[in-house]
Amino acid sequence: MDIIEFPERHYVAVRKTITLTTFGVVADRIPEIYGWLVAKGVAMEGAPFFRFHVIDMEGDLDVEAGVPVAGPVEGEGDIVAATLPAGRYASVRQVGHPDQLFPVIEKLRNTPGLVFDMTEEADGEHWGSRLEIYHTNPAEQPDMNKWEIELQFRLKDPA
């Protein structure tokens, strides 16, 4: 696990409210986002990711499927332009099937001394910035057990 200081980062995304069983509703939009960026001539900068805004593991998840871009752009339709907040992020990489992330997430969340940019509310955990970044291209490596996935969880600013 590393602590990394990031500047503000630009991206475009599609945001949906889903459940764990309907994750494909947002995940399946990533190729469309890539196509939109290519058609607009927008430079991409990094691997696609999922940004979790609100998490209720027993209910709904407010999630974005995003693609980083080199600079500010204007969205169109339900493809929105946004930024990831600057700050310190706890980061860990995992090679394996996405289903194997739960113990990695729990270990990161239970690391002593880390205070995350997250608040507990009635509808779930509200995150300032919680990312799952997919560094492996599924077209080049279809075996999900060999995928490299990075977790980046923003830390609360020191008081």
Short mmCIF file of C-alpha atoms in Angstrom, two decimals, residues 28-157:
data_model
loop_
_atom_site.label_atom_id
_atom_site.label_comp_id
_atom_site.label_asym_id
_atom_site.label_seq_id
_atom_site.Cartn_x
_atom_site.Cartn_y
_atom_site.Cartn_z
CA ASP A 28 -20.84 -1.77 -20.21
CA ARG A 29 -20.76 1.95 -21.06
CA ILE A 30 -16.94 2.21 -21.00
CA PRO A 31 -16.49 1.27 -24.69
CA GLU A 32 -19.09 3.90 -25.60
CA ILE A 33 -17.17 6.52 -23.61
CA TYR A 34 -13.95 5.57 -25.44
CA GLY A 35 -15.76 5.86 -28.78
CA TRP A 36 -17.14 9.27 -27.85
CA LEU A 37 -13.68 10.51 -26.85
CA VAL A 38 -12.13 9.25 -30.09
CA ALA A 39 -14.90 10.87 -32.16
CA LYS A 40 -14.31 14.19 -30.35
CA GLY A 41 -10.52 13.94 -30.70
CA VAL A 42 -10.06 14.12 -26.92
CA ALA A 43 -6.76 12.82 -25.54
CA MET A 44 -7.19 10.07 -22.95
CA GLU A 45 -4.79 9.88 -20.03
CA GLY A 46 -4.86 6.66 -18.07
CA ALA A 47 -6.92 3.56 -17.45
CA PRO A 48 -10.72 3.40 -17.08
CA PHE A 49 -12.14 3.33 -13.60
CA PHE A 50 -15.23 3.12 -11.45
CA ARG A 51 -15.79 5.95 -8.99
CA PHE A 52 -18.04 5.09 -6.06
CA HIS A 53 -19.96 8.09 -4.69
CA VAL A 54 -22.39 6.27 -2.39
CA ILE A 55 -22.13 2.64 -1.30
CA ASP A 56 -24.85 0.62 0.38
CA MET A 57 -23.77 -3.01 -0.05
CA GLU A 58 -27.29 -4.20 0.75
CA GLY A 59 -28.96 -1.65 -1.52
CA ASP A 60 -27.96 0.93 -4.10
CA LEU A 61 -24.58 2.09 -5.33
CA ASP A 62 -24.09 5.52 -6.91
CA VAL A 63 -21.26 4.82 -9.37
CA GLU A 64 -19.52 6.37 -12.36
CA ALA A 65 -17.73 4.53 -15.15
CA GLY A 66 -15.00 6.98 -16.10
CA VAL A 67 -12.08 7.54 -18.43
CA PRO A 68 -9.31 10.03 -17.53
CA VAL A 69 -8.62 12.80 -20.04
CA ALA A 70 -5.66 15.15 -20.47
CA GLY A 71 -7.60 18.33 -19.71
CA PRO A 72 -11.05 19.83 -19.23
CA VAL A 73 -13.69 18.83 -21.77
CA GLU A 74 -17.40 19.42 -22.13
CA GLY A 75 -19.78 16.51 -21.68
CA GLU A 76 -22.68 15.60 -23.92
CA GLY A 77 -25.93 13.83 -23.11
CA ASP A 78 -25.38 11.50 -20.17
CA ILE A 79 -21.59 11.57 -20.65
CA VAL A 80 -20.49 14.11 -18.07
CA ALA A 81 -17.18 15.88 -17.56
CA ALA A 82 -15.85 15.99 -14.02
CA THR A 83 -12.71 16.09 -11.90
CA LEU A 84 -11.29 13.88 -9.21
CA PRO A 85 -10.35 15.96 -6.18
CA ALA A 86 -6.71 16.62 -5.44
CA GLY A 87 -5.32 15.13 -2.28
CA ARG A 88 -3.66 12.17 -0.66
CA TYR A 89 -4.89 8.74 -1.71
CA ALA A 90 -4.21 5.33 -0.23
CA SER A 91 -3.41 3.10 -3.21
CA VAL A 92 -3.03 -0.65 -3.54
CA ARG A 93 -2.75 -2.86 -6.63
CA GLN A 94 -4.16 -6.35 -7.01
CA VAL A 95 -3.75 -8.91 -9.77
CA GLY A 96 -6.78 -11.15 -9.96
CA HIS A 97 -10.47 -11.40 -10.72
CA PRO A 98 -12.54 -8.37 -9.67
CA ASP A 99 -14.54 -10.69 -7.39
CA GLN A 100 -11.34 -11.07 -5.33
CA LEU A 101 -11.28 -7.35 -4.43
CA PHE A 102 -13.46 -7.57 -1.30
CA PRO A 103 -10.68 -8.82 1.05
CA VAL A 104 -8.24 -6.29 -0.46
CA ILE A 105 -10.76 -3.49 0.15
CA GLU A 106 -11.34 -4.64 3.73
CA LYS A 107 -7.60 -4.81 4.43
CA LEU A 108 -7.13 -1.29 3.04
CA ARG A 109 -10.11 0.07 4.97
CA ASN A 110 -8.78 -1.44 8.21
CA THR A 111 -5.21 -0.14 7.85
CA PRO A 112 -4.31 1.56 11.14
CA GLY A 113 -3.85 5.32 10.92
CA LEU A 114 -5.78 5.87 7.70
CA VAL A 115 -8.78 8.19 7.86
CA PHE A 116 -10.74 8.16 4.62
CA ASP A 117 -12.67 10.99 2.97
CA MET A 118 -15.96 9.22 3.73
CA THR A 119 -19.02 9.85 5.84
CA GLU A 120 -21.66 7.38 7.01
CA GLU A 121 -25.20 8.53 6.20
CA ALA A 122 -28.62 6.86 6.25
CA ASP A 123 -28.35 5.79 2.60
CA GLY A 124 -24.79 4.45 2.87
CA GLU A 125 -21.16 5.51 2.77
CA HIS A 126 -20.56 8.81 0.95
CA TRP A 127 -17.04 8.94 -0.50
CA GLY A 128 -15.08 12.02 -1.54
CA SER A 129 -13.20 9.86 -4.05
CA ARG A 130 -13.06 6.06 -4.08
CA LEU A 131 -11.76 4.47 -7.27
CA GLU A 132 -11.25 1.05 -8.83
CA ILE A 133 -8.88 1.52 -11.77
CA TYR A 134 -8.63 -1.23 -14.38
CA HIS A 135 -5.10 -1.28 -15.82
CA THR A 136 -5.69 -4.40 -17.95
CA ASN A 137 -7.37 -4.16 -21.34
CA PRO A 138 -9.93 -7.02 -21.50
CA ALA A 139 -9.47 -7.22 -25.29
CA GLU A 140 -5.77 -8.01 -24.75
CA GLN A 141 -6.22 -10.18 -21.63
CA PRO A 142 -9.65 -11.84 -21.46
CA ASP A 143 -8.66 -13.94 -18.41
CA MET A 144 -10.07 -11.86 -15.55
CA ASN A 145 -7.83 -13.74 -13.10
CA LYS A 146 -4.86 -11.89 -14.65
CA TRP A 147 -6.32 -8.39 -14.51
CA GLU A 148 -4.42 -5.66 -12.66
CA ILE A 149 -6.77 -3.49 -10.62
CA GLU A 150 -5.75 -0.51 -8.50
CA LEU A 151 -7.75 0.83 -5.60
CA GLN A 152 -7.37 4.54 -4.78
CA PHE A 153 -9.25 5.84 -1.73
CA ARG A 154 -8.90 9.55 -0.93
CA LEU A 155 -7.78 10.31 2.61
CA LYS A 156 -9.41 12.98 4.75
CA ASP A 157 -7.43 16.21 4.77
#
